[in-house]
CSV table of C-alpha atoms and ligand atoms in Angstrom, one decimal:
chain,number,residue,atom,x,y,z
A,1353,MET,CA,-56.1,-48.6,32.2
A,1354,SER,CA,-55.9,-50.9,29.2
A,1355,THR,CA,-54.5,-54.3,29.7
A,1356,PRO,CA,-52.5,-56.4,27.2
A,1357,SER,CA,-55.7,-58.4,26.5
A,1358,ALA,CA,-57.9,-55.3,25.9
A,1359,ARG,CA,-59.1,-54.7,22.5
A,1360,LYS,CA,-57.5,-51.8,20.7
A,1361,PHE,CA,-60.0,-49.0,20.1
A,1362,ILE,CA,-59.2,-47.0,17.0
A,1363,LEU,CA,-60.3,-43.4,16.3
A,1364,GLY,CA,-60.1,-42.6,12.6
A,1365,LEU,CA,-59.3,-38.8,12.8
A,1366,ASP,CA,-59.7,-36.4,9.9
A,1367,LEU,CA,-57.4,-33.3,10.1
A,1368,ASP,CA,-58.7,-30.3,8.1
A,1369,GLY,CA,-61.8,-28.8,9.6
A,1370,VAL,CA,-61.7,-31.1,12.6
A,1371,VAL,CA,-58.2,-30.8,14.2
A,1372,VAL,CA,-56.7,-28.0,12.1
A,1373,ASP,CA,-58.7,-24.8,11.6
A,1374,PHE,CA,-58.1,-24.9,7.9
A,1375,TYR,CA,-60.9,-22.7,6.7
A,1376,ARG,CA,-59.9,-19.9,9.0
A,1377,ALA,CA,-56.3,-20.1,7.9
A,1378,LEU,CA,-57.3,-20.2,4.2
A,1379,LYS,CA,-59.7,-17.3,4.3
A,1380,PRO,CA,-57.2,-14.3,4.3
A,1381,VAL,CA,-55.0,-16.2,1.8
A,1382,ALA,CA,-58.0,-16.8,-0.5
A,1383,ALA,CA,-59.1,-13.1,-0.1
A,1384,THR,CA,-55.7,-11.7,-1.3
A,1385,TRP,CA,-55.5,-14.3,-4.1
A,1386,LEU,CA,-59.0,-13.5,-5.3
A,1387,GLY,CA,-58.4,-9.7,-5.1
A,1388,LYS,CA,-61.2,-9.4,-2.3
A,1389,ARG,CA,-61.2,-8.3,1.3
A,1390,THR,CA,-61.2,-11.0,4.0
A,1391,GLU,CA,-64.5,-9.6,5.4
A,1392,ASP,CA,-66.1,-10.0,1.9
A,1393,LEU,CA,-65.8,-13.8,2.2
A,1394,THR,CA,-68.7,-15.4,3.9
A,1395,ASP,CA,-68.4,-17.9,6.8
A,1396,ASP,CA,-71.6,-19.6,5.5
A,1397,PHE,CA,-69.7,-21.6,2.9
A,1398,ARG,CA,-70.2,-25.1,1.3
A,1399,TYR,CA,-67.6,-27.8,0.5
A,1400,GLY,CA,-65.5,-26.4,-2.5
A,1401,LEU,CA,-65.9,-22.7,-1.4
A,1402,LYS,CA,-68.0,-21.6,-4.4
A,1403,GLU,CA,-69.4,-18.8,-2.1
A,1404,TRP,CA,-65.9,-17.3,-2.0
A,1405,GLY,CA,-65.9,-17.2,-5.8
A,1406,LEU,CA,-63.8,-20.4,-6.5
A,1407,LEU,CA,-64.4,-22.7,-9.4
A,1408,ASP,CA,-64.2,-26.4,-9.4
A,1409,LYS,CA,-62.4,-26.8,-12.6
A,1410,VAL,CA,-60.5,-24.8,-15.2
A,1411,SER,CA,-63.2,-23.1,-17.3
A,1412,GLY,CA,-61.3,-23.5,-20.5
A,1413,ALA,CA,-62.2,-20.0,-21.4
A,1414,GLY,CA,-58.5,-19.0,-21.5
A,1415,GLY,CA,-58.8,-16.6,-18.6
A,1416,TYR,CA,-57.0,-16.7,-15.3
A,1417,ASP,CA,-58.9,-19.6,-13.7
A,1418,LEU,CA,-59.7,-19.2,-10.0
A,1419,THR,CA,-60.0,-22.8,-9.1
A,1420,TYR,CA,-59.8,-24.4,-5.8
A,1421,PRO,CA,-56.8,-26.6,-6.6
A,1422,LEU,CA,-54.8,-23.6,-7.7
A,1423,LEU,CA,-55.6,-21.8,-4.6
A,1424,HIS,CA,-54.7,-24.8,-2.5
A,1425,LYS,CA,-51.2,-25.1,-4.3
A,1426,HIS,CA,-50.6,-21.5,-3.5
A,1427,ALA,CA,-51.7,-21.8,0.1
A,1428,VAL,CA,-49.4,-24.8,0.7
A,1429,ASN,CA,-46.3,-23.6,-1.3
A,1430,GLN,CA,-46.4,-19.8,-0.6
A,1431,HIS,CA,-48.1,-19.7,2.8
A,1432,GLY,CA,-47.1,-23.1,4.4
A,1433,ILE,CA,-50.8,-23.5,5.4
A,1434,PHE,CA,-50.4,-27.1,6.7
A,1435,LYS,CA,-47.5,-25.9,8.9
A,1436,ASN,CA,-48.9,-22.5,10.0
A,1437,ALA,CA,-52.7,-23.0,10.5
A,1438,ASP,CA,-53.9,-22.8,14.1
A,1439,PRO,CA,-55.6,-25.9,15.7
A,1440,ILE,CA,-59.3,-25.8,16.4
A,1441,ALA,CA,-59.8,-24.9,20.0
A,1442,LEU,CA,-58.8,-27.8,22.5
A,1443,ALA,CA,-58.2,-30.3,19.6
A,1444,PRO,CA,-54.6,-31.2,20.5
A,1445,PHE,CA,-55.2,-31.1,24.3
A,1446,THR,CA,-58.2,-33.3,24.0
A,1447,LEU,CA,-56.5,-35.8,21.8
A,1448,ARG,CA,-53.8,-36.1,24.5
A,1449,ARG,CA,-56.5,-36.9,27.0
A,1450,LEU,CA,-58.0,-39.5,24.7
A,1451,SER,CA,-54.6,-41.1,24.1
A,1452,ARG,CA,-54.0,-41.3,27.8
A,1453,LEU,CA,-57.4,-43.0,28.1
A,1454,GLY,CA,-56.0,-45.7,25.7
A,1455,VAL,CA,-57.7,-44.5,22.4
A,1456,HIS,CA,-55.5,-45.5,19.4
A,1457,ILE,CA,-55.4,-42.4,17.2
A,1458,ARG,CA,-55.2,-43.1,13.5
A,1459,ILE,CA,-55.1,-40.0,11.3
A,1460,ILE,CA,-56.8,-40.4,8.0
A,1461,THR,CA,-56.4,-37.4,5.6
A,1462,HIS,CA,-56.8,-36.7,1.9
A,1463,ARG,CA,-54.1,-34.0,1.9
A,1464,LEU,CA,-52.4,-35.5,-1.1
A,1465,TYR,CA,-55.1,-34.7,-3.6
A,1466,VAL,CA,-53.2,-32.1,-5.5
A,1467,GLY,CA,-50.3,-33.3,-7.5
A,1468,GLY,CA,-46.8,-31.8,-7.1
A,1469,LEU,CA,-47.2,-31.0,-3.6
A,1470,HIS,CA,-46.7,-34.3,-1.8
A,1471,GLY,CA,-43.4,-33.5,-0.2
A,1472,GLU,CA,-44.5,-30.3,1.2
A,1473,SER,CA,-47.8,-31.6,2.2
A,1474,VAL,CA,-46.3,-34.6,4.1
A,1475,THR,CA,-43.5,-32.5,5.7
A,1476,GLN,CA,-45.8,-29.7,6.8
A,1477,THR,CA,-48.3,-32.1,8.2
A,1478,ALA,CA,-45.7,-34.0,10.3
A,1479,GLU,CA,-44.2,-30.7,11.6
A,1480,TRP,CA,-47.6,-29.4,12.6
A,1481,LEU,CA,-48.4,-32.5,14.5
A,1482,GLU,CA,-45.1,-32.3,16.4
A,1483,LYS,CA,-45.4,-28.6,17.1
A,1484,HIS,CA,-48.9,-29.0,18.6
A,1485,ASP,CA,-48.0,-32.2,20.4
A,1486,VAL,CA,-50.8,-34.3,18.8
A,1487,PRO,CA,-50.4,-38.0,19.7
A,1488,TYR,CA,-50.9,-40.5,17.0
A,1489,ARG,CA,-50.0,-44.1,16.1
A,1490,ASP,CA,-50.7,-44.0,12.4
A,1491,LEU,CA,-50.7,-41.4,9.7
A,1492,CYS,CA,-52.7,-42.3,6.6
A,1493,PHE,CA,-52.7,-40.1,3.5
A,1494,VAL,CA,-55.5,-41.7,1.5
A,1495,GLU,CA,-58.3,-40.7,-0.8
A,1496,ASP,CA,-60.5,-43.7,-0.1
A,1497,LYS,CA,-61.1,-43.3,3.7
A,1498,LEU,CA,-63.2,-46.4,3.7
A,1499,SER,CA,-60.1,-48.5,3.0
A,1500,ILE,CA,-58.9,-47.6,6.5
A,1501,ASN,CA,-60.3,-49.5,9.5
A,1502,ALA,CA,-61.4,-47.6,12.7
A,1503,ASP,CA,-64.0,-48.2,15.4
A,1504,LEU,CA,-65.2,-44.7,15.3
A,1505,TYR,CA,-64.4,-41.9,12.8
A,1506,ILE,CA,-64.6,-38.2,12.9
A,1507,ASP,CA,-64.8,-36.0,9.9
A,1508,ASP,CA,-66.4,-32.8,8.6
A,1509,SER,CA,-66.7,-33.5,4.9
A,1510,PRO,CA,-70.3,-34.4,3.8
A,1511,LYS,CA,-68.9,-36.8,1.2
A,1512,ASN,CA,-66.8,-38.8,3.7
A,1513,ILE,CA,-69.5,-38.7,6.5
A,1514,GLU,CA,-72.1,-40.1,4.0
A,1515,ALA,CA,-69.7,-42.7,2.8
A,1516,TYR,CA,-69.0,-43.9,6.4
A,1517,ARG,CA,-72.8,-43.9,7.1
A,1518,ALA,CA,-73.5,-45.9,3.9
A,1519,GLU,CA,-71.2,-48.6,5.2
A,1520,GLY,CA,-72.7,-48.6,8.7
A,1521,ARG,CA,-69.5,-47.1,10.3
A,1522,PRO,CA,-70.0,-44.7,13.2
A,1523,CYS,CA,-68.8,-41.2,12.4
A,1524,ILE,CA,-68.8,-38.2,14.5
A,1525,ILE,CA,-69.7,-35.1,12.4
A,1526,PHE,CA,-67.5,-32.2,13.4
A,1527,ASP,CA,-69.8,-29.2,12.9
A,1528,ASN,CA,-69.2,-26.6,10.3
A,1529,PRO,CA,-71.5,-25.0,7.7
A,1530,THR,CA,-70.6,-27.6,5.0
A,1531,ASN,CA,-72.2,-30.4,7.0
A,1532,ARG,CA,-75.3,-28.9,8.7
A,1533,HIS,CA,-77.7,-30.6,6.4
A,1534,LEU,CA,-76.7,-34.0,7.7
A,1535,GLY,CA,-78.6,-34.0,10.9
A,1536,ASP,CA,-77.6,-33.9,14.5
A,1537,GLU,CA,-76.8,-37.6,15.1
A,1538,LEU,CA,-73.3,-37.9,16.6
A,1539,ARG,CA,-72.6,-34.3,15.9
A,1540,ALA,CA,-69.9,-32.4,18.0
A,1541,ARG,CA,-69.6,-28.7,18.0
A,1542,THR,CA,-66.6,-28.6,20.3
A,1543,TRP,CA,-63.8,-30.8,21.3
A,1544,ASP,CA,-65.3,-31.2,24.7
A,1545,GLU,CA,-68.2,-32.8,23.0
A,1546,VAL,CA,-65.8,-35.0,21.0
A,1547,TYR,CA,-64.3,-36.2,24.1
A,1548,GLU,CA,-67.6,-37.2,25.7
A,1549,LEU,CA,-68.6,-39.1,22.5
A,1550,VAL,CA,-65.2,-40.9,22.1
A,1551,ALA,CA,-64.8,-41.7,25.7
A,1552,ALA,CA,-68.3,-43.2,26.0
A,1553,ALA,CA,-67.7,-45.3,22.8
A,1554,HIS,CA,-64.3,-46.4,24.0
A,1555,GLY,CA,-65.8,-47.3,27.4
A,1556,ARG,CA,-68.6,-49.4,25.7
A,1557,ALA,CA,-65.9,-51.3,23.6
A,1558,GLN,CA,-63.9,-52.1,26.6
A,1559,GLY,CA,-67.0,-53.6,28.2
B,2788,MG,MG1,-61.9,-32.4,6.8
Protein backbone atom coordinates (compact mmCIF):
# COMPACT_ATOMS: atom_id res chain seq x y z
CA MET A 1 0.00 0.00 0.00
CA SER A 2 1.33 3.43 -0.81
CA THR A 3 1.20 6.01 1.94
CA PRO A 4 0.67 9.76 1.50
CA SER A 5 4.42 10.30 1.88
CA ALA A 6 5.37 7.56 -0.58
CA ARG A 7 6.94 8.79 -3.75
CA LYS A 8 4.81 8.52 -6.85
CA PHE A 9 6.18 5.94 -9.31
CA ILE A 10 5.32 6.88 -12.89
CA LEU A 11 5.14 4.39 -15.75
CA GLY A 12 5.42 6.16 -19.14
CA LEU A 13 3.32 3.97 -21.38
CA ASP A 14 3.29 3.85 -25.18
CA LEU A 15 0.06 2.58 -26.75
CA ASP A 16 0.56 1.26 -30.29
CA GLY A 17 2.53 -1.97 -30.41
CA VAL A 18 2.57 -2.15 -26.59
CA VAL A 19 -1.02 -1.98 -25.29
CA VAL A 20 -2.89 -1.87 -28.61
CA ASP A 21 -2.28 -4.62 -31.17
CA PHE A 22 -1.97 -1.97 -33.84
CA TYR A 23 -0.01 -3.91 -36.47
CA ARG A 24 -2.41 -6.87 -36.35
CA ALA A 25 -5.38 -4.51 -36.80
CA LEU A 26 -3.64 -2.62 -39.59
CA LYS A 27 -2.60 -5.66 -41.62
CA PRO A 28 -5.96 -6.57 -43.26
CA VAL A 29 -6.74 -2.88 -43.81
CA ALA A 30 -3.34 -2.38 -45.44
CA ALA A 31 -3.71 -5.50 -47.60
CA THR A 32 -7.03 -4.36 -49.08
CA TRP A 33 -5.77 -0.81 -49.53
CA LEU A 34 -2.63 -2.05 -51.30
CA GLY A 35 -4.54 -4.52 -53.49
CA LYS A 36 -2.84 -7.50 -51.85
CA ARG A 37 -3.91 -10.48 -49.79
CA THR A 38 -3.45 -10.32 -46.01
CA GLU A 39 -1.32 -13.47 -46.12
CA ASP A 40 1.03 -11.75 -48.59
CA LEU A 41 2.06 -9.18 -45.96
CA THR A 42 4.99 -10.44 -43.89
CA ASP A 43 5.03 -10.42 -40.09
CA ASP A 44 8.77 -9.70 -40.25
CA PHE A 45 8.38 -5.96 -40.81
CA ARG A 46 10.38 -2.89 -39.82
CA TYR A 47 9.23 0.48 -38.59
CA GLY A 48 7.53 2.25 -41.53
CA LEU A 49 6.30 -1.04 -43.05
CA LYS A 50 8.31 -0.86 -46.26
CA GLU A 51 8.14 -4.68 -46.34
CA TRP A 52 4.39 -4.36 -47.00
CA GLY A 53 5.09 -2.08 -49.97
CA LEU A 54 4.54 1.28 -48.30
CA LEU A 55 6.52 4.42 -49.09
CA ASP A 56 7.71 7.00 -46.56
CA LYS A 57 6.87 10.00 -48.68
CA VAL A 58 4.96 11.02 -51.73
CA SER A 59 7.18 10.02 -54.65
CA GLY A 60 6.30 13.05 -56.75
CA ALA A 61 5.98 10.84 -59.82
CA GLY A 62 2.32 11.79 -60.17
CA GLY A 63 1.04 8.28 -59.54
CA TYR A 64 -1.15 7.07 -56.70
CA ASP A 65 1.25 7.22 -53.80
CA LEU A 66 1.03 4.37 -51.34
CA THR A 67 2.52 6.17 -48.37
CA TYR A 68 2.20 5.23 -44.75
CA PRO A 69 0.53 8.56 -43.76
CA LEU A 70 -2.21 8.02 -46.39
CA LEU A 71 -2.84 4.46 -45.17
CA HIS A 72 -2.88 5.76 -41.61
CA LYS A 73 -5.56 8.35 -42.45
CA HIS A 74 -7.65 5.69 -44.18
CA ALA A 75 -7.29 3.29 -41.23
CA VAL A 76 -8.41 5.95 -38.73
CA ASN A 77 -11.18 7.57 -40.79
CA GLN A 78 -12.69 4.58 -42.59
CA HIS A 79 -11.88 1.74 -40.19
CA GLY A 80 -11.79 3.48 -36.79
CA ILE A 81 -8.58 1.60 -36.04
CA PHE A 82 -7.89 3.39 -32.74
CA LYS A 83 -11.36 2.39 -31.55
CA ASN A 84 -11.57 -1.11 -33.01
CA ALA A 85 -8.09 -2.64 -32.67
CA ASP A 86 -7.75 -5.43 -30.12
CA PRO A 87 -5.52 -5.08 -27.07
CA ILE A 88 -2.29 -7.03 -26.86
CA ALA A 89 -2.93 -10.11 -24.72
CA LEU A 90 -3.26 -9.30 -20.99
CA ALA A 91 -2.28 -5.63 -21.39
CA PRO A 92 -5.43 -4.02 -19.86
CA PHE A 93 -5.64 -6.70 -17.15
CA THR A 94 -1.99 -6.22 -16.19
CA LEU A 95 -2.30 -2.42 -16.17
CA ARG A 96 -5.18 -2.77 -13.69
CA ARG A 97 -2.93 -4.96 -11.51
CA LEU A 98 -0.12 -2.41 -11.68
CA SER A 99 -2.49 0.45 -10.89
CA ARG A 100 -3.70 -1.41 -7.78
CA LEU A 101 -0.06 -1.79 -6.77
CA GLY A 102 0.18 2.02 -6.75
CA VAL A 103 1.88 2.57 -10.12
CA HIS A 104 0.92 5.92 -11.68
CA ILE A 105 0.14 5.22 -15.34
CA ARG A 106 1.01 8.05 -17.71
CA ILE A 107 0.15 7.31 -21.33
CA ILE A 108 2.61 8.89 -23.81
CA THR A 109 1.58 8.52 -27.44
CA HIS A 110 2.47 10.12 -30.77
CA ARG A 111 -0.93 9.42 -32.31
CA LEU A 112 -1.39 13.01 -33.55
CA TYR A 113 1.37 12.87 -36.13
CA VAL A 114 -0.95 12.95 -39.16
CA GLY A 115 -2.73 16.30 -39.60
CA GLY A 116 -6.50 16.53 -40.02
CA LEU A 117 -7.21 13.55 -37.80
CA HIS A 118 -6.80 14.96 -34.32
CA GLY A 119 -10.48 14.90 -33.30
CA GLU A 120 -10.94 11.32 -34.46
CA SER A 121 -7.63 10.18 -33.00
CA VAL A 122 -8.25 11.65 -29.54
CA THR A 123 -11.89 10.52 -29.40
CA GLN A 124 -11.17 6.98 -30.57
CA THR A 125 -8.27 6.72 -28.12
CA ALA A 126 -10.36 7.79 -25.11
CA GLU A 127 -13.20 5.46 -26.13
CA TRP A 128 -10.83 2.51 -26.55
CA LEU A 129 -9.27 3.08 -23.12
CA GLU A 130 -12.74 3.17 -21.51
CA LYS A 131 -13.95 0.13 -23.42
CA HIS A 132 -10.99 -1.95 -22.29
CA ASP A 133 -10.98 -0.53 -18.75
CA VAL A 134 -7.41 0.69 -18.91
CA PRO A 135 -6.54 2.75 -15.83
CA TYR A 136 -4.51 5.91 -16.38
CA ARG A 137 -3.87 9.24 -14.65
CA ASP A 138 -2.49 11.19 -17.59
CA LEU A 139 -2.92 10.99 -21.34
CA CYS A 140 -0.16 12.82 -23.25
CA PHE A 141 -0.27 13.22 -27.03
CA VAL A 142 3.27 14.31 -27.86
CA GLU A 143 5.93 13.84 -30.49
CA ASP A 144 8.86 14.54 -28.17
CA LYS A 145 8.40 11.76 -25.64
CA LEU A 146 11.50 12.90 -23.74
CA SER A 147 9.58 16.02 -22.72
CA ILE A 148 7.40 13.83 -20.50
CA ASN A 149 8.78 12.66 -17.19
CA ALA A 150 8.49 9.07 -15.94
CA ASP A 151 10.46 6.70 -13.70
CA LEU A 152 10.25 3.87 -16.20
CA TYR A 153 9.07 3.87 -19.80
CA ILE A 154 7.78 1.13 -22.07
CA ASP A 155 7.86 1.49 -25.84
CA ASP A 156 8.32 -0.58 -28.99
CA SER A 157 9.61 2.04 -31.42
CA PRO A 158 13.39 1.86 -31.97
CA LYS A 159 13.59 5.65 -32.28
CA ASN A 160 11.94 6.24 -28.91
CA ILE A 161 13.80 3.44 -27.14
CA GLU A 162 17.14 4.79 -28.39
CA ALA A 163 16.19 8.35 -27.37
CA TYR A 164 15.31 7.20 -23.83
CA ARG A 165 18.55 5.19 -23.61
CA ALA A 166 20.63 8.15 -24.81
CA GLU A 167 19.23 10.19 -21.90
CA GLY A 168 19.84 7.39 -19.40
CA ARG A 169 16.14 6.82 -18.82
CA PRO A 170 15.12 3.19 -18.24
CA CYS A 171 12.83 1.85 -20.96
CA ILE A 172 11.31 -1.60 -21.27
CA ILE A 173 11.39 -2.74 -24.89
CA PHE A 174 8.09 -4.38 -25.79
CA ASP A 175 9.20 -7.03 -28.23
CA ASN A 176 8.27 -6.97 -31.91
CA PRO A 177 10.22 -7.37 -35.16
CA THR A 178 10.88 -3.62 -35.43
CA ASN A 179 13.09 -3.58 -32.30
CA ARG A 180 14.89 -6.97 -32.14
CA HIS A 181 18.24 -5.40 -33.11
CA LEU A 182 18.30 -3.44 -29.83
CA GLY A 183 19.43 -6.28 -27.55
CA ASP A 184 17.69 -8.07 -24.70
CA GLU A 185 18.28 -5.67 -21.82
CA LEU A 186 14.89 -4.79 -20.24
CA ARG A 187 13.01 -6.63 -22.98
CA ALA A 188 9.49 -7.98 -22.37
CA ARG A 189 7.82 -10.42 -24.74
CA THR A 190 4.55 -10.69 -22.80
CA TRP A 191 2.58 -8.60 -20.35
CA ASP A 192 3.41 -11.09 -17.59
CA GLU A 193 7.05 -10.13 -18.16
CA VAL A 194 6.09 -6.43 -18.12
CA TYR A 195 4.41 -6.94 -14.74
CA GLU A 196 7.53 -8.52 -13.25
CA LEU A 197 9.82 -5.73 -14.50
CA VAL A 198 7.53 -2.86 -13.46
CA ALA A 199 6.62 -4.34 -10.08
CA ALA A 200 10.32 -4.89 -9.29
CA ALA A 201 11.23 -1.29 -10.27
CA HIS A 202 8.28 0.05 -8.29
CA GLY A 203 9.35 -1.99 -5.27
CA ARG A 204 12.94 -0.67 -5.48
CA ALA A 205 11.67 2.93 -5.76
CA GLN A 206 9.50 2.50 -2.67
CA GLY A 207 12.56 1.25 -0.79
MG1 LIG B 1 4.49 2.13 -30.24
